[in-house]
Amino acid sequence: DTEVTQTPKHLVMGMTNKKSLKCEQHMGHRAMYWYKQKAKKPPELMFVYSYEKLSINESVPSRFSPECPNSSLLNLHLHALQPEDSALYLCASSQDPPDTDTQYFGPGTRLTVL
Amino acid sequence: GDSVTQMEGPVTLSEEAFLTINCTYTATGYPSLFWYVQYPGEGLQLLLKATKADDKGSNKGFEATYRKETTSFHLEKGSVQVSDSAVYFCALSDLSSNTGKLIFGQGTTLQVKP
């Protein structure tokens, strides 16, 4: 089983709202990732968690706050977003970073900021 | 730094035509190479991968060979179907950053007409 699940599938929020995206995997993977993808562009890495610790933050604005409560779960807390933050947010996981191991992606959450 | 270059799309083919999507890379060391596919409205799915020179990755009729001498990883399929219409991303693992980061090409849109 190589499934990564993400909820919700779609999210619409105002600039003053606080919301969270959730990602879950049950493959025993120890690395989890958040990516942002704009239309017709490749995914851009945001954060990497390795063994439940934040290992990479790609200079992401503080209005995005990641959290890894346990090895299977990854959250992305959103606050005071801007319309330009509207995008597809993808979660991925891999067996063991920073290896060359394969990343498996979830279906994404399509976020619209009004 | 490392980079991936894909042929620009869109690529439009008739059903049962032969497909080639070119991918070349620049990297220090010997990264793993990947092809991911993204169907409309979905996340990325791993299509195939190769981890060392001369390896051939294959899946669902698609193939790609890791060519170190030409720094290429071209995607091929002998007979495409309408259901293959999607965006295809070539990617490599960024060994230099030691983060598990994937470096993506810009993506190639494939449209297959009946």
Coordinates of C-alpha atoms in Angstrom, one line a residue:
Chain A
D1 CA 0.0 0.0 0.0
T2 CA 1.5 3.3 -1.1
E3 CA -1.4 5.6 -0.1
V4 CA -1.1 9.1 1.3
T5 CA -4.4 10.7 2.2
Q6 CA -5.2 14.4 2.5
T7 CA -8.2 16.2 3.9
P8 CA -10.0 18.3 3.0
K9 CA -10.0 17.9 -0.8
H10 CA -11.1 21.5 -1.3
L11 CA -11.0 24.5 1.1
V12 CA -12.2 28.0 0.7
M13 CA -11.1 30.5 3.3
G14 CA -11.1 34.2 3.9
M15 CA -7.9 36.1 4.7
T16 CA -8.8 36.4 8.4
N17 CA -9.6 32.7 8.8
K18 CA -7.6 30.0 10.5
K19 CA -7.7 26.5 9.0
S20 CA -5.7 23.4 8.9
L21 CA -4.7 20.8 6.2
K22 CA -4.2 17.2 7.3
C23 CA -2.1 14.5 5.8
E24 CA -1.8 10.9 6.9
Q25 CA 0.2 7.8 5.8
H26 CA 0.4 4.3 7.2
M27 CA 3.4 3.0 5.3
G28 CA 5.8 3.5 8.2
H29 CA 7.6 6.3 6.4
R30 CA 9.7 8.5 8.5
A31 CA 9.9 11.6 6.2
M32 CA 7.0 13.7 5.3
Y33 CA 6.8 16.8 3.0
W34 CA 4.6 19.7 2.2
Y35 CA 4.6 21.1 -1.4
K36 CA 2.7 24.0 -3.0
Q37 CA 1.7 23.7 -6.6
K38 CA 0.4 26.6 -8.7
A39 CA -1.5 25.9 -11.9
K40 CA 0.6 24.5 -14.8
K41 CA 3.8 24.6 -12.6
P42 CA 5.8 21.9 -10.9
P43 CA 5.4 21.4 -7.1
E44 CA 7.6 23.6 -4.9
L45 CA 8.9 22.2 -1.7
M46 CA 7.8 24.0 1.5
F47 CA 8.7 21.8 4.5
V48 CA 10.4 18.5 5.3
Y49 CA 9.9 16.5 8.5
S50 CA 12.4 13.8 9.3
Y51 CA 11.6 11.5 12.2
E52 CA 8.9 13.9 13.4
K53 CA 11.3 16.9 13.5
L54 CA 11.3 19.8 11.1
S55 CA 14.4 19.5 9.0
I56 CA 13.8 21.8 6.1
N57 CA 11.9 25.1 5.9
E58 CA 12.2 26.6 2.4
S59 CA 11.8 30.2 3.6
V60 CA 8.1 29.8 3.8
P61 CA 6.1 32.7 5.3
S62 CA 5.1 32.3 8.9
R63 CA 1.4 32.3 8.0
F64 CA 2.0 28.7 7.1
S65 CA 2.8 26.6 10.2
P66 CA 3.6 22.9 9.9
E67 CA 3.1 20.3 12.7
C68 CA 4.0 16.6 12.9
P69 CA 2.1 15.2 15.9
N70 CA 3.3 11.7 15.2
S71 CA 5.1 9.6 12.6
S72 CA 1.9 9.1 10.6
L73 CA 0.4 12.6 10.6
L74 CA 1.4 15.9 9.2
N75 CA -0.6 19.1 9.5
L76 CA -0.3 22.5 7.9
H77 CA -1.9 25.3 9.9
L78 CA -3.0 28.3 7.9
H79 CA -3.6 31.8 9.2
A80 CA -4.0 35.2 7.6
L81 CA -3.4 33.9 4.1
Q82 CA -3.3 36.0 1.0
P83 CA -5.1 35.4 -2.3
E84 CA -1.8 34.5 -3.9
D85 CA -1.6 31.6 -1.6
S86 CA -4.4 29.9 -3.5
A87 CA -2.9 26.7 -4.9
L88 CA -2.9 22.9 -4.7
Y89 CA -1.1 21.8 -1.5
L90 CA 0.5 18.4 -1.8
C91 CA 1.7 16.1 1.0
A92 CA 4.3 13.4 0.3
S93 CA 6.1 10.8 2.3
S94 CA 9.2 8.6 1.9
Q95 CA 10.8 5.8 3.8
D96 CA 13.9 7.5 5.1
P97 CA 15.4 10.9 4.2
P98 CA 17.7 12.3 3.1
D99 CA 18.2 9.3 1.0
T100 CA 17.3 9.0 -2.7
D101 CA 14.2 7.2 -1.7
T102 CA 10.9 7.5 -3.6
Q103 CA 8.4 10.1 -2.5
Y104 CA 4.7 9.1 -2.6
F105 CA 2.2 12.0 -3.0
G106 CA -1.3 12.4 -1.7
P107 CA -4.1 13.7 -3.9
G108 CA -3.7 17.3 -2.6
T109 CA -5.9 19.9 -1.0
R110 CA -7.1 22.7 -3.4
L111 CA -7.1 25.9 -1.4
T112 CA -8.8 29.1 -2.5
V113 CA -8.2 32.2 -0.5
L114 CA -10.8 35.0 -1.0
Chain B
G1 CA 22.8 23.7 -8.9
D2 CA 21.0 20.7 -10.0
S3 CA 18.3 21.1 -12.6
V4 CA 15.9 19.2 -14.9
T5 CA 14.9 20.3 -18.4
Q6 CA 11.9 18.8 -20.1
M7 CA 10.6 19.3 -23.6
E8 CA 7.9 22.0 -23.8
G9 CA 4.4 20.9 -24.4
P10 CA 1.7 20.5 -25.1
V11 CA 2.3 17.3 -26.9
T12 CA -0.8 16.2 -28.9
L13 CA -0.9 12.6 -30.3
S14 CA -3.5 10.4 -31.8
E15 CA -4.4 7.2 -30.0
E16 CA -1.9 4.3 -30.6
A17 CA 0.9 6.7 -31.5
F18 CA 4.4 6.4 -30.2
L19 CA 5.3 8.8 -27.4
T20 CA 8.6 10.3 -26.4
I21 CA 9.0 13.0 -23.8
N22 CA 12.5 14.3 -23.5
C23 CA 14.2 14.9 -20.1
T24 CA 17.8 15.9 -19.5
Y25 CA 19.4 16.8 -16.2
T26 CA 22.3 18.5 -14.6
A27 CA 23.5 17.1 -11.3
T28 CA 26.5 16.5 -9.1
G29 CA 26.9 12.9 -8.2
Y30 CA 24.5 10.2 -9.2
P31 CA 20.9 11.1 -8.4
S32 CA 17.9 8.9 -8.6
L33 CA 15.6 9.9 -11.5
F34 CA 11.8 9.8 -11.5
W35 CA 8.8 10.3 -13.8
Y36 CA 5.6 11.4 -12.1
V37 CA 2.2 11.8 -13.8
Q38 CA -0.5 14.1 -12.7
Y39 CA -4.0 13.5 -14.1
P40 CA -6.4 16.5 -14.2
G41 CA -7.5 17.5 -10.7
E42 CA -5.3 15.0 -8.9
G43 CA -2.0 14.7 -7.1
L44 CA 1.2 13.3 -8.4
Q45 CA 1.6 9.6 -9.0
L46 CA 4.9 7.9 -9.3
L47 CA 5.1 6.4 -12.8
L48 CA 8.6 4.9 -12.8
K49 CA 12.1 5.4 -11.4
A50 CA 15.7 4.5 -11.9
T51 CA 18.5 4.7 -9.3
K52 CA 21.7 4.2 -11.3
A53 CA 23.2 4.5 -14.7
D54 CA 21.7 2.1 -17.4
D55 CA 18.8 1.2 -15.2
K56 CA 15.5 1.0 -17.0
G57 CA 12.3 1.9 -15.2
S58 CA 9.0 0.7 -16.5
N59 CA 5.4 0.7 -15.6
K60 CA 2.0 0.6 -17.5
G61 CA 3.8 0.4 -20.8
F62 CA 6.0 3.4 -20.1
E63 CA 9.8 3.1 -20.1
A64 CA 12.8 5.3 -19.4
T65 CA 16.5 4.5 -19.3
Y66 CA 19.0 6.3 -17.0
R67 CA 21.7 7.5 -19.5
K68 CA 24.6 8.9 -17.7
E69 CA 26.6 9.7 -20.8
T70 CA 23.9 11.9 -22.2
T71 CA 22.5 12.9 -18.8
S72 CA 19.0 11.9 -20.1
F73 CA 15.9 10.1 -18.9
H74 CA 13.5 10.2 -21.8
L75 CA 10.0 8.8 -21.3
E76 CA 8.6 6.5 -24.0
K77 CA 5.5 4.5 -24.7
G78 CA 4.8 2.4 -27.7
S79 CA 1.1 3.0 -28.1
V80 CA -0.7 5.8 -26.1
Q81 CA -4.3 5.8 -25.1
V82 CA -6.7 8.6 -24.4
S83 CA -6.4 7.8 -20.7
D84 CA -2.7 8.7 -20.8
S85 CA -3.7 12.4 -21.2
A86 CA -2.0 14.1 -18.3
V87 CA 0.9 16.2 -17.2
Y88 CA 4.2 14.4 -16.9
F89 CA 7.0 15.6 -14.6
C90 CA 10.6 14.4 -14.7
A91 CA 12.5 14.8 -11.4
L92 CA 15.7 14.0 -9.7
S93 CA 16.7 13.6 -6.1
D94 CA 18.9 16.5 -4.9
L95 CA 21.9 14.7 -3.4
S96 CA 23.8 17.9 -2.9
S97 CA 21.4 19.4 -0.4
N98 CA 21.1 16.1 1.6
T99 CA 17.4 16.9 2.3
G100 CA 15.6 14.4 0.1
K101 CA 14.4 17.4 -2.0
L102 CA 13.1 16.6 -5.4
I103 CA 14.0 18.9 -8.3
F104 CA 11.3 18.9 -10.9
G105 CA 11.2 19.8 -14.6
Q106 CA 8.5 22.2 -15.8
G107 CA 6.2 19.4 -16.8
T108 CA 4.9 18.3 -20.2
T109 CA 1.3 18.2 -21.0
L110 CA 0.2 15.2 -23.1
Q111 CA -3.1 15.2 -24.9
V112 CA -4.2 12.0 -26.7
K113 CA -7.0 12.3 -29.2
P114 CA -9.2 9.3 -30.2

